[in-house]
Amino acid sequence: MNLYEMKKNTRCFIEGVPNNQLLSIFGIRPGCEICVLTRQPFHGPIVVKHKHRNIAIDKHFALNIDVRLVN
Amino acid sequence: MDCHVEYDGKFDHKNAVLLIGNPNVGKSVIFSKLTGIHVMSSNYAGTTVQLMTGKMEANKAKVPVVDLPGTYSLQANSEAEMVAVNILNQGGRVIVCVLDATNLARDLMLARELEKFQVPIVYALNLVDVAERKGISIDSKELGRLLHAPVIETVATKNIGIPQLKESIAYFYHASIDSSERLDSSFKTLHDESIDEIVNQVETISTVKQTWIDRIGEAMLRPIPGVPIAMFVLALSLGIVVGGGKALRSLLLLPIVNDFYVPNITALVERFLSEGALQNILVGEFGVLVKGIEWPFALILPYVLLFYFVLSFLEDSGYLPRLAVLVDGLLRKVGLPGHNIVPFIMGYGCAVPAILGTRASTSYKERLILTCLISIGVPCTAQTGAFIALLGDQSILALLFIFILSFGVIIFAGTMLNRWVPGRAEPVIIDVPSLLVPNFSSFMKKIWIRLKHFLLEAEIPMMLGIILAALIFETALIHLLGSWLEPLMVHWLGLPKEASITLLLGIIRRELAVMPLLEMNLSVLQLIVGSVVALFYLPCISVFIVLVKEFKLKVAIYLFLATTTLALLFGGLIHQIGRFVLFLLER
């Protein structure tokens, strides 16, 4: 499943990311754990908490980020 | 102290200290502390979009310092980043890389890229106070050992660590260093995992209870309560600017100007000059000593001051990136990713820094659309003050109508431009900074810089405009101008002939397209028409010059023609429709 499908307040592990330097810069890499903080209306970004930062990820990126739910 | 030292192309950056870092890590504050030049800084990415230069003292010598635009990487994704990369490619004596202690892993990626330039690096580990609040502690000595370079802990806003940073820069600047030894270090060949390893070795995270400000910061990102909070912030901002400005104007500034200054200056001039043209130019209907003080200081300044108060607070608190996240979905309908809300809001202050701010946009399409929207339908703060002075006392509904119309045109123009301009809005990631209580001293300095800038930029052209108006009225040129423009001004727009002066003065400054209407005893319909024409009328000279510089003369001329056509078309339509409605009502 992809990141954009995640509901808010769910925790997940990143399994695969598209080849994009911005994602890597912000630490969105396979293996890292994130928490979905909010989803924005009108196809807006999805805001995740990664370590102690809040990062808004564009829908186009989020659709291509594979994730696995944390049990 | 100079507050606006832009790169002039002649600066010796090969012998300079180059200040670089990710966006919003406090680079500009460090630049201010090193050089004594106060530059604008804000709590969001992309404040520095142009090179700033200054000098710092290092071992009793004056050393040049360049503040490069913030960049996440050296891949040059935006125009501002391209500037940083170009300068780095040309070399420097010392690189000061500013690291955000709350975001070490991200910032080390840029640090790693800097190694290839074979220039000694000093690291400033900034925002250690915010990191501490979040339970993050970094062993800076160990970090320095792993990076093979000094790492100085700083809290730039409080001057903590700045003397040590200066010492370190001075040492590396003057010492002859064999940088090749350092570049041969293992760090150069590290991969992402290795950066993680460095972070794991130096960073300790302890669980701390989320502070109330962090909780509010997160709540502002959720549609509920984020959207109602955004509406409240907008209403409060409007209340402060419009209500506060009106109170300041009528209770303090107008009485000082009208009851004290004007009678005295008029009496003084009349004592030395007999009735005639010169007396009229000085203290007549458009007397430069009367209107040149009343318009900018009593009518415009209160709104400008309060607008900058609100804008600076929103910038320094870190609220704007939260707003950018909330409006991203909506703004994309007009081809703009959400982060463009920042230069857009700045446009309500002045279009010049707003257009320069579009350099942080990641595509030409974004830059062009945003620039067009700011030029077409966003009134600057001085013009907003003029609208309030003109319409506020006559009809609040008319004032509201002007802003609703402006907003409607912006949405329509944005939608059309999104279809017409080729390309697409790039997907972005917004790094949402911590919500902060603004540092009082930086906040006040920022308002002062902006106010000083406004007074210097606005007062001289406004005086010149008023002298021009006085001369035109005195020499009866107004009748000639009025006759030439009669079909347009009188028949199409329904304004008196003398209102032709606004089209001339509006080229100099946008508020001058409004202020002369105050003196003409117009009906509410005429006030609305005059305001609509002024709102959409061509951008002032300063904006035109920036448009030519940032884009091409062709773009500036297209915008010139589009805005003028729009202004006259809308103004005329409103007059004709208004006249028809009034005719029906009277029957």
PDB file of N, CA and C in Angstrom, chain A residues 8-9 20-30 32 35-62 65, chain B residues 22 72-75 77 100 102-103 105-106 109 113 134 136 192 196 199 203 205 210 218 221-223 322 325-326 328-330 332-333 424 426-434:
ATOM      1  N   LYS A   8      -5.047   9.114   9.195  1.00  0.00           N
ATOM      2  CA  LYS A   8      -4.246   9.898  10.132  1.00  0.00           C
ATOM      3  C   LYS A   8      -4.046   9.117  11.439  1.00  0.00           C
ATOM      4  N   ASN A   9      -2.971   9.456  12.103  1.00  0.00           N
ATOM      5  CA  ASN A   9      -2.544   8.827  13.364  1.00  0.00           C
ATOM      6  C   ASN A   9      -2.096   7.367  13.209  1.00  0.00           C
ATOM      7  N   ASN A  20      14.026  10.317  -5.751  1.00  0.00           N
ATOM      8  CA  ASN A  20      13.934  11.772  -5.695  1.00  0.00           C
ATOM      9  C   ASN A  20      14.810  12.275  -4.558  1.00  0.00           C
ATOM     10  N   GLN A  21      15.652  13.242  -4.897  1.00  0.00           N
ATOM     11  CA  GLN A  21      16.627  13.712  -3.911  1.00  0.00           C
ATOM     12  C   GLN A  21      15.959  14.393  -2.705  1.00  0.00           C
ATOM     13  N   LEU A  22      14.857  15.126  -2.971  1.00  0.00           N
ATOM     14  CA  LEU A  22      14.190  15.832  -1.871  1.00  0.00           C
ATOM     15  C   LEU A  22      13.743  14.864  -0.776  1.00  0.00           C
ATOM     16  N   LEU A  23      13.183  13.723  -1.198  1.00  0.00           N
ATOM     17  CA  LEU A  23      12.713  12.733  -0.231  1.00  0.00           C
ATOM     18  C   LEU A  23      13.880  12.231   0.614  1.00  0.00           C
ATOM     19  N   SER A  24      14.995  11.995  -0.053  1.00  0.00           N
ATOM     20  CA  SER A  24      16.169  11.503   0.650  1.00  0.00           C
ATOM     21  C   SER A  24      16.686  12.550   1.632  1.00  0.00           C
ATOM     22  N   ILE A  25      16.690  13.827   1.196  1.00  0.00           N
ATOM     23  CA  ILE A  25      17.161  14.917   2.055  1.00  0.00           C
ATOM     24  C   ILE A  25      16.334  14.988   3.341  1.00  0.00           C
ATOM     25  N   PHE A  26      15.044  14.782   3.200  1.00  0.00           N
ATOM     26  CA  PHE A  26      14.179  14.867   4.377  1.00  0.00           C
ATOM     27  C   PHE A  26      14.099  13.536   5.143  1.00  0.00           C
ATOM     28  N   GLY A  27      14.937  12.616   4.760  1.00  0.00           N
ATOM     29  CA  GLY A  27      15.050  11.363   5.516  1.00  0.00           C
ATOM     30  C   GLY A  27      13.970  10.347   5.215  1.00  0.00           C
ATOM     31  N   ILE A  28      13.202  10.568   4.134  1.00  0.00           N
ATOM     32  CA  ILE A  28      12.162   9.599   3.761  1.00  0.00           C
ATOM     33  C   ILE A  28      12.844   8.504   2.935  1.00  0.00           C
ATOM     34  N   ARG A  29      13.320   7.505   3.640  1.00  0.00           N
ATOM     35  CA  ARG A  29      14.085   6.438   2.987  1.00  0.00           C
ATOM     36  C   ARG A  29      13.560   5.090   3.465  1.00  0.00           C
ATOM     37  N   PRO A  30      13.757   4.041   2.684  1.00  0.00           N
ATOM     38  CA  PRO A  30      13.279   2.728   3.116  1.00  0.00           C
ATOM     39  C   PRO A  30      13.797   2.386   4.516  1.00  0.00           C
ATOM     40  N   CYS A  32      12.685   3.689   7.368  1.00  0.00           N
ATOM     41  CA  CYS A  32      12.391   4.655   8.436  1.00  0.00           C
ATOM     42  C   CYS A  32      10.914   4.583   8.833  1.00  0.00           C
ATOM     43  N   CYS A  35       4.859   8.694  11.220  1.00  0.00           N
ATOM     44  CA  CYS A  35       3.483   8.686  11.719  1.00  0.00           C
ATOM     45  C   CYS A  35       2.695   9.692  10.902  1.00  0.00           C
ATOM     46  N   VAL A  36       1.533   9.289  10.402  1.00  0.00           N
ATOM     47  CA  VAL A  36       0.719  10.213   9.596  1.00  0.00           C
ATOM     48  C   VAL A  36      -0.012  11.156  10.552  1.00  0.00           C
ATOM     49  N   LEU A  37       0.287  12.437  10.392  1.00  0.00           N
ATOM     50  CA  LEU A  37      -0.278  13.425  11.312  1.00  0.00           C
ATOM     51  C   LEU A  37      -1.624  13.947  10.794  1.00  0.00           C
ATOM     52  N   THR A  38      -1.645  14.342   9.520  1.00  0.00           N
ATOM     53  CA  THR A  38      -2.908  14.828   8.938  1.00  0.00           C
ATOM     54  C   THR A  38      -2.929  14.563   7.439  1.00  0.00           C
ATOM     55  N   ARG A  39      -4.131  14.604   6.920  1.00  0.00           N
ATOM     56  CA  ARG A  39      -4.318  14.551   5.457  1.00  0.00           C
ATOM     57  C   ARG A  39      -5.027  15.849   5.090  1.00  0.00           C
ATOM     58  N   GLN A  40      -4.600  16.490   4.036  1.00  0.00           N
ATOM     59  CA  GLN A  40      -5.197  17.781   3.665  1.00  0.00           C
ATOM     60  C   GLN A  40      -6.251  17.594   2.567  1.00  0.00           C
ATOM     61  N   PRO A  41      -7.337  18.400   2.600  1.00  0.00           N
ATOM     62  CA  PRO A  41      -8.378  18.283   1.580  1.00  0.00           C
ATOM     63  C   PRO A  41      -7.925  18.789   0.203  1.00  0.00           C
ATOM     64  N   PHE A  42      -8.765  18.603  -0.772  1.00  0.00           N
ATOM     65  CA  PHE A  42      -8.528  19.038  -2.166  1.00  0.00           C
ATOM     66  C   PHE A  42      -7.227  18.456  -2.729  1.00  0.00           C
ATOM     67  N   HIS A  43      -6.973  17.188  -2.428  1.00  0.00           N
ATOM     68  CA  HIS A  43      -5.766  16.507  -2.930  1.00  0.00           C
ATOM     69  C   HIS A  43      -4.496  17.185  -2.448  1.00  0.00           C
ATOM     70  N   GLY A  44      -4.581  17.764  -1.280  1.00  0.00           N
ATOM     71  CA  GLY A  44      -3.408  18.426  -0.704  1.00  0.00           C
ATOM     72  C   GLY A  44      -2.397  17.415  -0.178  1.00  0.00           C
ATOM     73  N   PRO A  45      -1.357  17.897   0.471  1.00  0.00           N
ATOM     74  CA  PRO A  45      -0.298  16.993   0.930  1.00  0.00           C
ATOM     75  C   PRO A  45      -0.699  16.158   2.135  1.00  0.00           C
ATOM     76  N   ILE A  46       0.114  15.189   2.427  1.00  0.00           N
ATOM     77  CA  ILE A  46      -0.085  14.382   3.618  1.00  0.00           C
ATOM     78  C   ILE A  46       1.052  14.781   4.576  1.00  0.00           C
ATOM     79  N   VAL A  47       0.687  15.107   5.825  1.00  0.00           N
ATOM     80  CA  VAL A  47       1.720  15.575   6.757  1.00  0.00           C
ATOM     81  C   VAL A  47       2.142  14.413   7.655  1.00  0.00           C
ATOM     82  N   VAL A  48       3.442  14.152   7.655  1.00  0.00           N
ATOM     83  CA  VAL A  48       3.937  13.052   8.483  1.00  0.00           C
ATOM     84  C   VAL A  48       4.912  13.574   9.522  1.00  0.00           C
ATOM     85  N   LYS A  49       4.999  12.806  10.597  1.00  0.00           N
ATOM     86  CA  LYS A  49       5.976  13.131  11.628  1.00  0.00           C
ATOM     87  C   LYS A  49       7.115  12.135  11.473  1.00  0.00           C
ATOM     88  N   HIS A  50       8.301  12.653  11.194  1.00  0.00           N
ATOM     89  CA  HIS A  50       9.461  11.788  11.033  1.00  0.00           C
ATOM     90  C   HIS A  50      10.489  12.240  12.064  1.00  0.00           C
ATOM     91  N   LYS A  51      10.832  11.353  12.980  1.00  0.00           N
ATOM     92  CA  LYS A  51      11.641  11.719  14.150  1.00  0.00           C
ATOM     93  C   LYS A  51      10.924  12.870  14.841  1.00  0.00           C
ATOM     94  N   HIS A  52      11.522  14.056  14.896  1.00  0.00           N
ATOM     95  CA  HIS A  52      10.846  15.146  15.593  1.00  0.00           C
ATOM     96  C   HIS A  52      10.431  16.252  14.642  1.00  0.00           C
ATOM     97  N   ARG A  53      10.366  15.940  13.336  1.00  0.00           N
ATOM     98  CA  ARG A  53      10.000  16.973  12.351  1.00  0.00           C
ATOM     99  C   ARG A  53       8.641  16.678  11.752  1.00  0.00           C
ATOM    100  N   ASN A  54       7.919  17.731  11.396  1.00  0.00           N
ATOM    101  CA  ASN A  54       6.685  17.575  10.632  1.00  0.00           C
ATOM    102  C   ASN A  54       6.980  17.936   9.180  1.00  0.00           C
ATOM    103  N   ILE A  55       6.659  17.026   8.291  1.00  0.00           N
ATOM    104  CA  ILE A  55       6.966  17.231   6.867  1.00  0.00           C
ATOM    105  C   ILE A  55       5.704  17.016   6.045  1.00  0.00           C
ATOM    106  N   ALA A  56       5.382  17.982   5.190  1.00  0.00           N
ATOM    107  CA  ALA A  56       4.219  17.839   4.303  1.00  0.00           C
ATOM    108  C   ALA A  56       4.706  17.262   2.978  1.00  0.00           C
ATOM    109  N   ILE A  57       4.181  16.092   2.627  1.00  0.00           N
ATOM    110  CA  ILE A  57       4.625  15.413   1.402  1.00  0.00           C
ATOM    111  C   ILE A  57       3.535  15.510   0.342  1.00  0.00           C
ATOM    112  N   ASP A  58       3.917  16.004  -0.811  1.00  0.00           N
ATOM    113  CA  ASP A  58       3.002  16.173  -1.932  1.00  0.00           C
ATOM    114  C   ASP A  58       2.305  14.857  -2.294  1.00  0.00           C
ATOM    115  N   LYS A  59       1.064  14.977  -2.735  1.00  0.00           N
ATOM    116  CA  LYS A  59       0.278  13.786  -3.091  1.00  0.00           C
ATOM    117  C   LYS A  59       1.009  12.902  -4.121  1.00  0.00           C
ATOM    118  N   HIS A  60       1.645  13.578  -5.116  1.00  0.00           N
ATOM    119  CA  HIS A  60       2.310  12.806  -6.173  1.00  0.00           C
ATOM    120  C   HIS A  60       3.463  11.969  -5.625  1.00  0.00           C
ATOM    121  N   PHE A  61       4.138  12.509  -4.614  1.00  0.00           N
ATOM    122  CA  PHE A  61       5.189  11.727  -3.965  1.00  0.00           C
ATOM    123  C   PHE A  61       4.559  10.603  -3.133  1.00  0.00           C
ATOM    124  N   ALA A  62       3.541  10.998  -2.328  1.00  0.00           N
ATOM    125  CA  ALA A  62       2.937  10.044  -1.376  1.00  0.00           C
ATOM    126  C   ALA A  62       2.361   8.825  -2.089  1.00  0.00           C
ATOM    127  N   ILE A  65       5.083   6.232  -2.610  1.00  0.00           N
ATOM    128  CA  ILE A  65       5.876   5.753  -1.470  1.00  0.00           C
ATOM    129  C   ILE A  65       5.188   4.519  -0.892  1.00  0.00           C
TER     130      ILE A  65
ATOM    131  N   ASN B  22      21.091  24.766   4.815  1.00  0.00           N
ATOM    132  CA  ASN B  22      19.743  24.461   4.345  1.00  0.00           C
ATOM    133  C   ASN B  22      18.849  25.672   4.608  1.00  0.00           C
ATOM    134  N   TYR B  72      18.917  22.998  -0.126  1.00  0.00           N
ATOM    135  CA  TYR B  72      18.887  21.659   0.450  1.00  0.00           C
ATOM    136  C   TYR B  72      20.013  20.799  -0.113  1.00  0.00           C
ATOM    137  N   SER B  73      20.394  21.125  -1.358  1.00  0.00           N
ATOM    138  CA  SER B  73      21.438  20.327  -1.999  1.00  0.00           C
ATOM    139  C   SER B  73      22.141  21.225  -3.004  1.00  0.00           C
ATOM    140  N   LEU B  74      23.143  20.679  -3.662  1.00  0.00           N
ATOM    141  CA  LEU B  74      23.820  21.477  -4.689  1.00  0.00           C
ATOM    142  C   LEU B  74      23.340  21.071  -6.087  1.00  0.00           C
ATOM    143  N   GLN B  75      22.120  20.556  -6.146  1.00  0.00           N
ATOM    144  CA  GLN B  75      21.552  20.161  -7.445  1.00  0.00           C
ATOM    145  C   GLN B  75      20.882  21.336  -8.146  1.00  0.00           C
ATOM    146  N   ASN B  77      17.822  23.211  -7.671  1.00  0.00           N
ATOM    147  CA  ASN B  77      16.438  22.990  -8.095  1.00  0.00           C
ATOM    148  C   ASN B  77      15.664  24.279  -8.337  1.00  0.00           C
ATOM    149  N   ASP B 100      21.294  22.752  11.349  1.00  0.00           N
ATOM    150  CA  ASP B 100      20.163  22.853  12.265  1.00  0.00           C
ATOM    151  C   ASP B 100      20.256  21.668  13.236  1.00  0.00           C
ATOM    152  N   THR B 102      18.209  20.485  15.146  1.00  0.00           N
ATOM    153  CA  THR B 102      17.003  19.654  15.211  1.00  0.00           C
ATOM    154  C   THR B 102      16.861  18.795  13.952  1.00  0.00           C
ATOM    155  N   ASN B 103      17.753  18.994  12.992  1.00  0.00           N
ATOM    156  CA  ASN B 103      17.612  18.293  11.713  1.00  0.00           C
ATOM    157  C   ASN B 103      18.978  17.892  11.167  1.00  0.00           C
ATOM    158  N   ALA B 105      20.577  15.043  10.390  1.00  0.00           N
ATOM    159  CA  ALA B 105      20.770  14.089   9.291  1.00  0.00           C
ATOM    160  C   ALA B 105      20.581  14.780   7.942  1.00  0.00           C
ATOM    161  N   ARG B 106      19.517  15.614   7.856  1.00  0.00           N
ATOM    162  CA  ARG B 106      19.241  16.308   6.598  1.00  0.00           C
ATOM    163  C   ARG B 106      20.384  17.259   6.246  1.00  0.00           C
ATOM    164  N   MET B 109      23.769  16.062   4.768  1.00  0.00           N
ATOM    165  CA  MET B 109      23.822  15.693   3.342  1.00  0.00           C
ATOM    166  C   MET B 109      24.411  16.844   2.528  1.00  0.00           C
ATOM    167  N   GLU B 113      28.242  17.325   0.568  1.00  0.00           N
ATOM    168  CA  GLU B 113      28.445  17.827  -0.796  1.00  0.00           C
ATOM    169  C   GLU B 113      29.470  18.962  -0.836  1.00  0.00           C
ATOM    170  N   LYS B 134      13.244  19.935  22.395  1.00  0.00           N
ATOM    171  CA  LYS B 134      12.666  18.725  21.799  1.00  0.00           C
ATOM    172  C   LYS B 134      13.326  17.463  22.347  1.00  0.00           C
ATOM    173  N   ILE B 136      16.599  16.777  22.132  1.00  0.00           N
ATOM    174  CA  ILE B 136      17.717  16.328  21.285  1.00  0.00           C
ATOM    175  C   ILE B 136      19.015  16.924  21.822  1.00  0.00           C
ATOM    176  N   ASP B 192      24.486   7.562   2.409  1.00  0.00           N
ATOM    177  CA  ASP B 192      23.418   7.969   3.318  1.00  0.00           C
ATOM    178  C   ASP B 192      23.478   7.223   4.653  1.00  0.00           C
ATOM    179  N   ASP B 196      23.701   8.438   8.635  1.00  0.00           N
ATOM    180  CA  ASP B 196      22.900   7.919   9.743  1.00  0.00           C
ATOM    181  C   ASP B 196      23.796   7.427  10.877  1.00  0.00           C
ATOM    182  N   VAL B 199      25.058  10.373  12.766  1.00  0.00           N
ATOM    183  CA  VAL B 199      23.978  10.908  13.602  1.00  0.00           C
ATOM    184  C   VAL B 199      23.780  10.008  14.824  1.00  0.00           C
ATOM    185  N   GLU B 203      24.083  11.944  18.294  1.00  0.00           N
ATOM    186  CA  GLU B 203      22.777  12.464  18.701  1.00  0.00           C
ATOM    187  C   GLU B 203      22.123  11.569  19.754  1.00  0.00           C
ATOM    188  N   ILE B 205      18.489  11.229  21.795  1.00  0.00           N
ATOM    189  CA  ILE B 205      17.127  11.764  21.872  1.00  0.00           C
ATOM    190  C   ILE B 205      16.450  11.228  23.119  1.00  0.00           C
ATOM    191  N   GLN B 210       5.527  16.878  25.172  1.00  0.00           N
ATOM    192  CA  GLN B 210       5.300  17.893  24.147  1.00  0.00           C
ATOM    193  C   GLN B 210       4.858  19.196  24.810  1.00  0.00           C
ATOM    194  N   GLU B 218       1.079  21.651  15.960  1.00  0.00           N
ATOM    195  CA  GLU B 218       0.542  20.472  15.249  1.00  0.00           C
ATOM    196  C   GLU B 218      -0.942  20.634  14.947  1.00  0.00           C
ATOM    197  N   LEU B 221      -1.876  22.345  11.809  1.00  0.00           N
ATOM    198  CA  LEU B 221      -1.675  21.614  10.556  1.00  0.00           C
ATOM    199  C   LEU B 221      -2.878  20.744  10.192  1.00  0.00           C
ATOM    200  N   ARG B 222      -3.752  20.482  11.179  1.00  0.00           N
ATOM    201  CA  ARG B 222      -4.915  19.631  10.893  1.00  0.00           C
ATOM    202  C   ARG B 222      -6.030  20.510  10.327  1.00  0.00           C
ATOM    203  N   PRO B 223      -6.747  20.010   9.282  1.00  0.00           N
ATOM    204  CA  PRO B 223      -7.824  20.848   8.703  1.00  0.00           C
ATOM    205  C   PRO B 223      -8.776  21.368   9.784  1.00  0.00           C
ATOM    206  N   ARG B 322       2.623  26.591   7.908  1.00  0.00           N
ATOM    207  CA  ARG B 322       1.419  25.826   8.287  1.00  0.00           C
ATOM    208  C   ARG B 322       0.253  26.223   7.383  1.00  0.00           C
ATOM    209  N   VAL B 325       0.640  24.596   4.027  1.00  0.00           N
ATOM    210  CA  VAL B 325       0.191  23.201   3.987  1.00  0.00           C
ATOM    211  C   VAL B 325      -1.336  23.153   3.843  1.00  0.00           C
ATOM    212  N   LEU B 326      -2.032  24.016   4.593  1.00  0.00           N
ATOM    213  CA  LEU B 326      -3.501  24.009   4.566  1.00  0.00           C
ATOM    214  C   LEU B 326      -4.068  24.414   3.202  1.00  0.00           C
ATOM    215  N   ASP B 328      -2.476  24.272   0.239  1.00  0.00           N
ATOM    216  CA  ASP B 328      -1.786  23.655  -0.908  1.00  0.00           C
ATOM    217  C   ASP B 328      -2.771  23.113  -1.950  1.00  0.00           C
ATOM    218  N   GLY B 329      -3.757  22.334  -1.480  1.00  0.00           N
ATOM    219  CA  GLY B 329      -4.719  21.724  -2.403  1.00  0.00           C
ATOM    220  C   GLY B 329      -5.458  22.779  -3.217  1.00  0.00           C
ATOM    221  N   LEU B 330      -5.865  23.862  -2.545  1.00  0.00           N
ATOM    222  CA  LEU B 330      -6.613  24.917  -3.236  1.00  0.00           C
ATOM    223  C   LEU B 330      -5.723  25.706  -4.196  1.00  0.00           C
ATOM    224  N   ARG B 332      -3.166  24.798  -5.755  1.00  0.00           N
ATOM    225  CA  ARG B 332      -2.760  24.030  -6.937  1.00  0.00           C
ATOM    226  C   ARG B 332      -3.773  24.169  -8.073  1.00  0.00           C
ATOM    227  N   LYS B 333      -5.014  24.557  -7.717  1.00  0.00           N
ATOM    228  CA  LYS B 333      -6.023  24.761  -8.771  1.00  0.00           C
ATOM    229  C   LYS B 333      -5.613  25.927  -9.675  1.00  0.00           C
ATOM    230  N   ARG B 424       4.241  22.347 -15.590  1.00  0.00           N
ATOM    231  CA  ARG B 424       3.382  21.953 -14.488  1.00  0.00           C
ATOM    232  C   ARG B 424       4.037  22.305 -13.158  1.00  0.00           C
ATOM    233  N   GLU B 426       5.641  21.648  -9.890  1.00  0.00           N
ATOM    234  CA  GLU B 426       6.435  20.517  -9.397  1.00  0.00           C
ATOM    235  C   GLU B 426       5.920  20.055  -8.029  1.00  0.00           C
ATOM    236  N   PRO B 427       5.947  18.730  -7.780  1.00  0.00           N
ATOM    237  CA  PRO B 427       5.591  18.281  -6.423  1.00  0.00           C
ATOM    238  C   PRO B 427       6.646  18.764  -5.430  1.00  0.00           C
ATOM    239  N   VAL B 428       6.198  19.186  -4.266  1.00  0.00           N
ATOM    240  CA  VAL B 428       7.158  19.721  -3.295  1.00  0.00           C
ATOM    241  C   VAL B 428       6.999  19.051  -1.932  1.00  0.00           C
ATOM    242  N   ILE B 429       8.007  19.274  -1.123  1.00  0.00           N
ATOM    243  CA  ILE B 429       7.941  18.838   0.266  1.00  0.00           C
ATOM    244  C   ILE B 429       8.090  20.098   1.109  1.00  0.00           C
ATOM    245  N   ILE B 430       7.179  20.291   2.050  1.00  0.00           N
ATOM    246  CA  ILE B 430       7.287  21.471   2.906  1.00  0.00           C
ATOM    247  C   ILE B 430       7.790  21.019   4.275  1.00  0.00           C
ATOM    248  N   ASP B 431       8.925  21.581   4.654  1.00  0.00           N
ATOM    249  CA  ASP B 431       9.469  21.292   5.981  1.00  0.00           C
ATOM    250  C   ASP B 431       8.802  22.277   6.944  1.00  0.00           C
ATOM    251  N   VAL B 432       7.975  21.754   7.841  1.00  0.00           N
ATOM    252  CA  VAL B 432       7.228  22.655   8.732  1.00  0.00           C
ATOM    253  C   VAL B 432       8.090  22.949   9.962  1.00  0.00           C
ATOM    254  N   PRO B 433       8.510  24.207  10.137  1.00  0.00           N
ATOM    255  CA  PRO B 433       9.386  24.509  11.272  1.00  0.00           C
ATOM    256  C   PRO B 433       8.622  24.509  12.592  1.00  0.00           C
ATOM    257  N   SER B 434       9.370  24.520  13.685  1.00  0.00           N
ATOM    258  CA  SER B 434       8.715  24.584  14.996  1.00  0.00           C
ATOM    259  C   SER B 434       8.032  25.946  15.142  1.00  0.00           C
TER     260      SER B 434
END
